[in-house]
Amino acid sequence: MSHQVIYLDNNATTRMDPRVLEAMLPYLTEYFANPGSAHVLGARARKAVEDARETIASLVGASHPSEIIFTSGATEADNLAIKGVADACAEAGDHVITLTTEHPAVLEPCRRLEREGFRVTYLGVDWHGLVSAEDLESALTADTILVSVMHANNEIGVVQDVGALAAICKERGILFHTDAAQAAGKIPFNVATLGVDLASITAHKIYGPKGIGALYVGHGLPGHRIRPLLDGGGQELGMRPGTLNVPAIVGFAKALELCIEELEEETQRLTKLREAFLSFLRQRVDGVQLNGHPVRRLPGHLSLSIEGVEARALMEALPDVALSAGAACHAGTLMPSPVLLALGIPPDRASSTIRVGIGRFNTAAEVERAADRIAQEALRIRGRRSAC
Ligand SMILES: *Cc1c(COP(=O)(O)O)cnc(C)c1O
């Protein structure tokens, strides 16, 4: 059954690459020991973790492997960065800046900080989803301790100029965090080039296992420390206690390695598939609008509004294509996505928005077939509407 479904939801998660699974298997069976154990098997597991840490550190441009702190994913990394910095720097100031279009893994920790007495500025974005450097600059105050701006947006695919924004903060000695869950492994990503202090990454968006990610914590951070979310054993320099998930960590490193190796070729292939999908759909259906920036976007990502076609109705009519509505599901009702609304997209267009995420395992034939099916059902839904 599932093999008949065309999977175009690669920004929600990805199928694990068989090469990643292969790298992980020995650490699920033979080399199962706790990397904290003193015996020879523990040493074997520890070596695997440290090799993976070194690989990831070097692939993201960290200056030392100890700057990579393994977490359960980007949600935890975002929480650790935001709450950890707020806790550690509360004496220095009580102001945090982020965007209205951030992932809930950033927005919700910020809202919690507000409940605890911090002030948070949520910067708006333009029609393309980009924040302006001037807006950031004028929002900075003497009390600002942290700025968190995502690298690539999960819903609209837009890629922020993180390097320019981080430079503004660096000049003033303000810490800069980026949620790079959608960026690392998909577009060139390097913490040194970007000049960020903290960055969240995750494996399952890049053909690795779920439940593993990391927070890059730069050595330039004052005291090299942020306050941990959990208390326990001293793992991960005390910043993230708990027995390490060795197979997942090994898989994470392998997944990132493969993405970087294939980055250029895959970027070209996915961009071509994306453009083919869009032009094919537009040939068949009028009133198809692209949301977000036309060029500054993730290679395989499309956010499309199809005039007069409710995303929910379209998805119900398409059990054979796995895609995502550009809407968040709250208590069973489909609310227009706050991210789309933040761009200035009217609510009815927002409810007619789908997200297409083309990935490594999608073929040109699949992409064409999916566009064809979407066109077919969109026209059918429109026909039904105009008939009544
Ligand atoms: C997927 C995603 C997250 C959450 O990552 P998990 O590893 O699933 O916790 C956070 N931010 C962005 C931008 C994402 O796309």
PDB file of N, CA, C and O in Angstrom, residues 50-107:
ATOM      1  N   GLU A  50      32.631   9.718  19.386  1.00  0.00           N
ATOM      2  CA  GLU A  50      33.596  10.804  19.186  1.00  0.00           C
ATOM      3  C   GLU A  50      33.960  10.975  17.710  1.00  0.00           C
ATOM      4  O   GLU A  50      34.172  12.090  17.245  1.00  0.00           O
ATOM      5  N   ASP A  51      33.991   9.867  16.962  1.00  0.00           N
ATOM      6  CA  ASP A  51      34.211   9.975  15.513  1.00  0.00           C
ATOM      7  C   ASP A  51      33.056  10.737  14.857  1.00  0.00           C
ATOM      8  O   ASP A  51      33.265  11.593  13.996  1.00  0.00           O
ATOM      9  N   ALA A  52      31.844  10.389  15.275  1.00  0.00           N
ATOM     10  CA  ALA A  52      30.658  11.043  14.704  1.00  0.00           C
ATOM     11  C   ALA A  52      30.667  12.527  15.040  1.00  0.00           C
ATOM     12  O   ALA A  52      30.365  13.383  14.206  1.00  0.00           O
ATOM     13  N   ARG A  53      31.045  12.836  16.281  1.00  0.00           N
ATOM     14  CA  ARG A  53      31.075  14.236  16.721  1.00  0.00           C
ATOM     15  C   ARG A  53      32.081  15.029  15.879  1.00  0.00           C
ATOM     16  O   ARG A  53      31.819  16.157  15.461  1.00  0.00           O
ATOM     17  N   GLU A  54      33.235  14.387  15.627  1.00  0.00           N
ATOM     18  CA  GLU A  54      34.273  15.034  14.837  1.00  0.00           C
ATOM     19  C   GLU A  54      33.795  15.271  13.409  1.00  0.00           C
ATOM     20  O   GLU A  54      34.016  16.348  12.836  1.00  0.00           O
ATOM     21  N   THR A  55      33.135  14.258  12.850  1.00  0.00           N
ATOM     22  CA  THR A  55      32.612  14.375  11.484  1.00  0.00           C
ATOM     23  C   THR A  55      31.618  15.534  11.398  1.00  0.00           C
ATOM     24  O   THR A  55      31.721  16.395  10.514  1.00  0.00           O
ATOM     25  N   ILE A  56      30.663  15.544  12.313  1.00  0.00           N
ATOM     26  CA  ILE A  56      29.629  16.585  12.278  1.00  0.00           C
ATOM     27  C   ILE A  56      30.252  17.960  12.501  1.00  0.00           C
ATOM     28  O   ILE A  56      29.951  18.919  11.786  1.00  0.00           O
ATOM     29  N   ALA A  57      31.155  18.049  13.488  1.00  0.00           N
ATOM     30  CA  ALA A  57      31.813  19.332  13.782  1.00  0.00           C
ATOM     31  C   ALA A  57      32.503  19.868  12.541  1.00  0.00           C
ATOM     32  O   ALA A  57      32.362  21.043  12.181  1.00  0.00           O
ATOM     33  N   SER A  58      33.236  19.000  11.863  1.00  0.00           N
ATOM     34  CA  SER A  58      33.989  19.487  10.705  1.00  0.00           C
ATOM     35  C   SER A  58      33.048  19.822   9.550  1.00  0.00           C
ATOM     36  O   SER A  58      33.270  20.792   8.827  1.00  0.00           O
ATOM     37  N   LEU A  59      31.965  19.063   9.375  1.00  0.00           N
ATOM     38  CA  LEU A  59      31.030  19.333   8.272  1.00  0.00           C
ATOM     39  C   LEU A  59      30.237  20.627   8.461  1.00  0.00           C
ATOM     40  O   LEU A  59      29.782  21.227   7.495  1.00  0.00           O
ATOM     41  N   VAL A  60      30.033  21.047   9.708  1.00  0.00           N
ATOM     42  CA  VAL A  60      29.300  22.313   9.924  1.00  0.00           C
ATOM     43  C   VAL A  60      30.250  23.482  10.193  1.00  0.00           C
ATOM     44  O   VAL A  60      29.800  24.598  10.422  1.00  0.00           O
ATOM     45  N   GLY A  61      31.548  23.221  10.173  1.00  0.00           N
ATOM     46  CA  GLY A  61      32.502  24.305  10.318  1.00  0.00           C
ATOM     47  C   GLY A  61      32.813  24.695  11.754  1.00  0.00           C
ATOM     48  O   GLY A  61      33.308  25.794  12.009  1.00  0.00           O
ATOM     49  N   ALA A  62      32.527  23.806  12.708  1.00  0.00           N
ATOM     50  CA  ALA A  62      32.867  24.090  14.106  1.00  0.00           C
ATOM     51  C   ALA A  62      34.381  24.061  14.263  1.00  0.00           C
ATOM     52  O   ALA A  62      35.080  23.386  13.509  1.00  0.00           O
ATOM     53  N   SER A  63      34.897  24.788  15.251  1.00  0.00           N
ATOM     54  CA  SER A  63      36.351  24.825  15.413  1.00  0.00           C
ATOM     55  C   SER A  63      36.836  23.681  16.293  1.00  0.00           C
ATOM     56  O   SER A  63      38.028  23.367  16.304  1.00  0.00           O
ATOM     57  N   HIS A  64      35.923  23.031  17.020  1.00  0.00           N
ATOM     58  CA  HIS A  64      36.321  21.916  17.873  1.00  0.00           C
ATOM     59  C   HIS A  64      35.134  20.969  18.054  1.00  0.00           C
ATOM     60  O   HIS A  64      33.999  21.443  18.194  1.00  0.00           O
ATOM     61  N   PRO A  65      35.404  19.638  18.081  1.00  0.00           N
ATOM     62  CA  PRO A  65      34.287  18.686  18.242  1.00  0.00           C
ATOM     63  C   PRO A  65      33.446  18.930  19.501  1.00  0.00           C
ATOM     64  O   PRO A  65      32.246  18.669  19.496  1.00  0.00           O
ATOM     65  N   SER A  66      34.076  19.456  20.550  1.00  0.00           N
ATOM     66  CA  SER A  66      33.333  19.655  21.801  1.00  0.00           C
ATOM     67  C   SER A  66      32.268  20.748  21.679  1.00  0.00           C
ATOM     68  O   SER A  66      31.488  20.963  22.606  1.00  0.00           O
ATOM     69  N   GLU A  67      32.233  21.417  20.539  1.00  0.00           N
ATOM     70  CA  GLU A  67      31.181  22.422  20.319  1.00  0.00           C
ATOM     71  C   GLU A  67      29.866  21.776  19.881  1.00  0.00           C
ATOM     72  O   GLU A  67      28.848  22.460  19.764  1.00  0.00           O
ATOM     73  N   ILE A  68      29.904  20.466  19.613  1.00  0.00           N
ATOM     74  CA  ILE A  68      28.693  19.746  19.197  1.00  0.00           C
ATOM     75  C   ILE A  68      28.107  19.019  20.406  1.00  0.00           C
ATOM     76  O   ILE A  68      28.735  18.125  20.972  1.00  0.00           O
ATOM     77  N   ILE A  69      26.900  19.406  20.808  1.00  0.00           N
ATOM     78  CA  ILE A  69      26.216  18.790  21.945  1.00  0.00           C
ATOM     79  C   ILE A  69      25.033  18.000  21.395  1.00  0.00           C
ATOM     80  O   ILE A  69      24.108  18.588  20.811  1.00  0.00           O
ATOM     81  N   PHE A  70      25.063  16.675  21.536  1.00  0.00           N
ATOM     82  CA  PHE A  70      23.970  15.860  20.996  1.00  0.00           C
ATOM     83  C   PHE A  70      22.702  16.014  21.835  1.00  0.00           C
ATOM     84  O   PHE A  70      22.755  16.059  23.071  1.00  0.00           O
ATOM     85  N   THR A  71      21.580  16.110  21.109  1.00  0.00           N
ATOM     86  CA  THR A  71      20.267  16.243  21.740  1.00  0.00           C
ATOM     87  C   THR A  71      19.319  15.254  21.054  1.00  0.00           C
ATOM     88  O   THR A  71      19.728  14.525  20.156  1.00  0.00           O
ATOM     89  N   SER A  72      18.047  15.281  21.455  1.00  0.00           N
ATOM     90  CA  SER A  72      17.076  14.376  20.835  1.00  0.00           C
ATOM     91  C   SER A  72      16.557  14.909  19.497  1.00  0.00           C
ATOM     92  O   SER A  72      15.734  14.257  18.859  1.00  0.00           O
ATOM     93  N   GLY A  73      17.000  16.079  19.088  1.00  0.00           N
ATOM     94  CA  GLY A  73      16.541  16.645  17.823  1.00  0.00           C
ATOM     95  C   GLY A  73      16.629  18.154  17.869  1.00  0.00           C
ATOM     96  O   GLY A  73      17.198  18.735  18.812  1.00  0.00           O
ATOM     97  N   ALA A  74      16.054  18.797  16.861  1.00  0.00           N
ATOM     98  CA  ALA A  74      16.135  20.255  16.796  1.00  0.00           C
ATOM     99  C   ALA A  74      15.229  20.920  17.831  1.00  0.00           C
ATOM    100  O   ALA A  74      15.545  22.004  18.321  1.00  0.00           O
ATOM    101  N   THR A  75      14.115  20.294  18.166  1.00  0.00           N
ATOM    102  CA  THR A  75      13.246  20.877  19.192  1.00  0.00           C
ATOM    103  C   THR A  75      14.006  21.034  20.502  1.00  0.00           C
ATOM    104  O   THR A  75      13.996  22.114  21.116  1.00  0.00           O
ATOM    105  N   GLU A  76      14.671  19.973  20.902  1.00  0.00           N
ATOM    106  CA  GLU A  76      15.432  20.056  22.148  1.00  0.00           C
ATOM    107  C   GLU A  76      16.604  21.033  22.019  1.00  0.00           C
ATOM    108  O   GLU A  76      16.897  21.796  22.956  1.00  0.00           O
ATOM    109  N   ALA A  77      17.249  21.034  20.863  1.00  0.00           N
ATOM    110  CA  ALA A  77      18.380  21.948  20.660  1.00  0.00           C
ATOM    111  C   ALA A  77      17.912  23.406  20.734  1.00  0.00           C
ATOM    112  O   ALA A  77      18.579  24.250  21.349  1.00  0.00           O
ATOM    113  N   ASP A  78      16.757  23.702  20.131  1.00  0.00           N
ATOM    114  CA  ASP A  78      16.203  25.060  20.202  1.00  0.00           C
ATOM    115  C   ASP A  78      15.881  25.439  21.642  1.00  0.00           C
ATOM    116  O   ASP A  78      16.195  26.553  22.099  1.00  0.00           O
ATOM    117  N   ASN A  79      15.251  24.527  22.367  1.00  0.00           N
ATOM    118  CA  ASN A  79      14.919  24.780  23.776  1.00  0.00           C
ATOM    119  C   ASN A  79      16.169  25.012  24.605  1.00  0.00           C
ATOM    120  O   ASN A  79      16.221  25.925  25.435  1.00  0.00           O
ATOM    121  N   LEU A  80      17.180  24.162  24.361  1.00  0.00           N
ATOM    122  CA  LEU A  80      18.429  24.279  25.114  1.00  0.00           C
ATOM    123  C   LEU A  80      19.104  25.619  24.830  1.00  0.00           C
ATOM    124  O   LEU A  80      19.579  26.297  25.748  1.00  0.00           O
ATOM    125  N   ALA A  81      19.112  26.025  23.568  1.00  0.00           N
ATOM    126  CA  ALA A  81      19.757  27.285  23.195  1.00  0.00           C
ATOM    127  C   ALA A  81      19.039  28.468  23.846  1.00  0.00           C
ATOM    128  O   ALA A  81      19.675  29.316  24.491  1.00  0.00           O
ATOM    129  N   ILE A  82      17.722  28.513  23.693  1.00  0.00           N
ATOM    130  CA  ILE A  82      16.974  29.700  24.117  1.00  0.00           C
ATOM    131  C   ILE A  82      16.847  29.780  25.635  1.00  0.00           C
ATOM    132  O   ILE A  82      17.193  30.789  26.253  1.00  0.00           O
ATOM    133  N   LYS A  83      16.387  28.689  26.237  1.00  0.00           N
ATOM    134  CA  LYS A  83      16.245  28.712  27.700  1.00  0.00           C
ATOM    135  C   LYS A  83      17.605  28.694  28.376  1.00  0.00           C
ATOM    136  O   LYS A  83      17.799  29.319  29.414  1.00  0.00           O
ATOM    137  N   GLY A  84      18.541  27.954  27.752  1.00  0.00           N
ATOM    138  CA  GLY A  84      19.879  27.844  28.340  1.00  0.00           C
ATOM    139  C   GLY A  84      20.598  29.178  28.377  1.00  0.00           C
ATOM    140  O   GLY A  84      21.232  29.525  29.375  1.00  0.00           O
ATOM    141  N   VAL A  85      20.487  29.943  27.301  1.00  0.00           N
ATOM    142  CA  VAL A  85      21.124  31.267  27.267  1.00  0.00           C
ATOM    143  C   VAL A  85      20.388  32.217  28.205  1.00  0.00           C
ATOM    144  O   VAL A  85      21.011  32.975  28.960  1.00  0.00           O
ATOM    145  N   ALA A  86      19.043  32.188  28.165  1.00  0.00           N
ATOM    146  CA  ALA A  86      18.268  33.099  29.019  1.00  0.00           C
ATOM    147  C   ALA A  86      18.623  32.885  30.489  1.00  0.00           C
ATOM    148  O   ALA A  86      18.842  33.846  31.229  1.00  0.00           O
ATOM    149  N   ASP A  87      18.710  31.612  30.887  1.00  0.00           N
ATOM    150  CA  ASP A  87      19.061  31.293  32.273  1.00  0.00           C
ATOM    151  C   ASP A  87      20.472  31.747  32.617  1.00  0.00           C
ATOM    152  O   ASP A  87      20.716  32.310  33.680  1.00  0.00           O
ATOM    153  N   ALA A  88      21.385  31.480  31.684  1.00  0.00           N
ATOM    154  CA  ALA A  88      22.787  31.782  31.963  1.00  0.00           C
ATOM    155  C   ALA A  88      23.081  33.272  31.906  1.00  0.00           C
ATOM    156  O   ALA A  88      24.027  33.745  32.539  1.00  0.00           O
ATOM    157  N   CYS A  89      22.294  34.013  31.127  1.00  0.00           N
ATOM    158  CA  CYS A  89      22.606  35.437  30.905  1.00  0.00           C
ATOM    159  C   CYS A  89      21.576  36.387  31.519  1.00  0.00           C
ATOM    160  O   CYS A  89      21.554  37.577  31.175  1.00  0.00           O
ATOM    161  N   ALA A  90      20.711  35.882  32.391  1.00  0.00           N
ATOM    162  CA  ALA A  90      19.624  36.706  32.943  1.00  0.00           C
ATOM    163  C   ALA A  90      20.154  37.961  33.639  1.00  0.00           C
ATOM    164  O   ALA A  90      19.483  38.997  33.662  1.00  0.00           O
ATOM    165  N   GLU A  91      21.351  37.882  34.172  1.00  0.00           N
ATOM    166  CA  GLU A  91      21.941  39.038  34.847  1.00  0.00           C
ATOM    167  C   GLU A  91      22.271  40.154  33.853  1.00  0.00           C
ATOM    168  O   GLU A  91      22.180  41.335  34.169  1.00  0.00           O
ATOM    169  N   ALA A  92      22.644  39.720  32.636  1.00  0.00           N
ATOM    170  CA  ALA A  92      23.094  40.679  31.622  1.00  0.00           C
ATOM    171  C   ALA A  92      21.936  41.383  30.934  1.00  0.00           C
ATOM    172  O   ALA A  92      22.115  42.481  30.401  1.00  0.00           O
ATOM    173  N   GLY A  93      20.759  40.768  30.915  1.00  0.00           N
ATOM    174  CA  GLY A  93      19.631  41.393  30.236  1.00  0.00           C
ATOM    175  C   GLY A  93      18.430  40.465  30.192  1.00  0.00           C
ATOM    176  O   GLY A  93      18.528  39.289  30.524  1.00  0.00           O
ATOM    177  N   ASP A  94      17.311  41.039  29.765  1.00  0.00           N
ATOM    178  CA  ASP A  94      16.069  40.251  29.798  1.00  0.00           C
ATOM    179  C   ASP A  94      15.315  40.315  28.478  1.00  0.00           C
ATOM    180  O   ASP A  94      14.114  40.116  28.431  1.00  0.00           O
ATOM    181  N   HIS A  95      16.038  40.613  27.394  1.00  0.00           N
ATOM    182  CA  HIS A  95      15.366  40.805  26.107  1.00  0.00           C
ATOM    183  C   HIS A  95      15.872  39.819  25.052  1.00  0.00           C
ATOM    184  O   HIS A  95      17.075  39.640  24.897  1.00  0.00           O
ATOM    185  N   VAL A  96      14.918  39.194  24.360  1.00  0.00           N
ATOM    186  CA  VAL A  96      15.234  38.224  23.309  1.00  0.00           C
ATOM    187  C   VAL A  96      14.504  38.653  22.041  1.00  0.00           C
ATOM    188  O   VAL A  96      13.392  39.177  22.108  1.00  0.00           O
ATOM    189  N   ILE A  97      15.133  38.443  20.889  1.00  0.00           N
ATOM    190  CA  ILE A  97      14.497  38.789  19.600  1.00  0.00           C
ATOM    191  C   ILE A  97      14.408  37.548  18.728  1.00  0.00           C
ATOM    192  O   ILE A  97      15.373  36.778  18.624  1.00  0.00           O
ATOM    193  N   THR A  98      13.248  37.354  18.111  1.00  0.00           N
ATOM    194  CA  THR A  98      13.096  36.263  17.156  1.00  0.00           C
ATOM    195  C   THR A  98      12.127  36.704  16.060  1.00  0.00           C
ATOM    196  O   THR A  98      11.818  37.887  15.945  1.00  0.00           O
ATOM    197  N   LEU A  99      11.660  35.755  15.231  1.00  0.00           N
ATOM    198  CA  LEU A  99      10.758  36.100  14.124  1.00  0.00           C
ATOM    199  C   LEU A  99       9.363  35.537  14.373  1.00  0.00           C
ATOM    200  O   LEU A  99       9.210  34.519  15.050  1.00  0.00           O
ATOM    201  N   THR A 100       8.370  36.164  13.752  1.00  0.00           N
ATOM    202  CA  THR A 100       7.000  35.646  13.833  1.00  0.00           C
ATOM    203  C   THR A 100       6.865  34.328  13.070  1.00  0.00           C
ATOM    204  O   THR A 100       5.934  33.582  13.306  1.00  0.00           O
ATOM    205  N   THR A 101       7.797  34.062  12.151  1.00  0.00           N
ATOM    206  CA  THR A 101       7.677  32.888  11.278  1.00  0.00           C
ATOM    207  C   THR A 101       8.511  31.702  11.743  1.00  0.00           C
ATOM    208  O   THR A 101       8.704  30.743  10.999  1.00  0.00           O
ATOM    209  N   GLU A 102       9.008  31.755  12.972  1.00  0.00           N
ATOM    210  CA  GLU A 102       9.839  30.658  13.476  1.00  0.00           C
ATOM    211  C   GLU A 102       9.005  29.392  13.691  1.00  0.00           C
ATOM    212  O   GLU A 102       7.778  29.434  13.820  1.00  0.00           O
ATOM    213  N   HIS A 103       9.699  28.285  13.788  1.00  0.00           N
ATOM    214  CA  HIS A 103       9.096  26.996  14.132  1.00  0.00           C
ATOM    215  C   HIS A 103       8.619  27.061  15.594  1.00  0.00           C
ATOM    216  O   HIS A 103       9.223  27.776  16.404  1.00  0.00           O
ATOM    217  N   PRO A 104       7.557  26.316  15.948  1.00  0.00           N
ATOM    218  CA  PRO A 104       7.109  26.302  17.346  1.00  0.00           C
ATOM    219  C   PRO A 104       8.218  25.925  18.335  1.00  0.00           C
ATOM    220  O   PRO A 104       8.169  26.331  19.502  1.00  0.00           O
ATOM    221  N   ALA A 105       9.215  25.191  17.874  1.00  0.00           N
ATOM    222  CA  ALA A 105      10.323  24.804  18.760  1.00  0.00           C
ATOM    223  C   ALA A 105      11.139  26.009  19.219  1.00  0.00           C
ATOM    224  O   ALA A 105      11.890  25.933  20.188  1.00  0.00           O
ATOM    225  N   VAL A 106      10.994  27.127  18.511  1.00  0.00           N
ATOM    226  CA  VAL A 106      11.609  28.392  18.935  1.00  0.00           C
ATOM    227  C   VAL A 106      10.560  29.303  19.581  1.00  0.00           C
ATOM    228  O   VAL A 106      10.805  29.904  20.627  1.00  0.00           O
ATOM    229  N   LEU A 107       9.395  29.388  18.952  1.00  0.00           N
ATOM    230  CA  LEU A 107       8.363  30.310  19.455  1.00  0.00           C
ATOM    231  C   LEU A 107       7.891  29.936  20.858  1.00  0.00           C
ATOM    232  O   LEU A 107       7.727  30.812  21.718  1.00  0.00           O
TER     233      LEU A 107
END
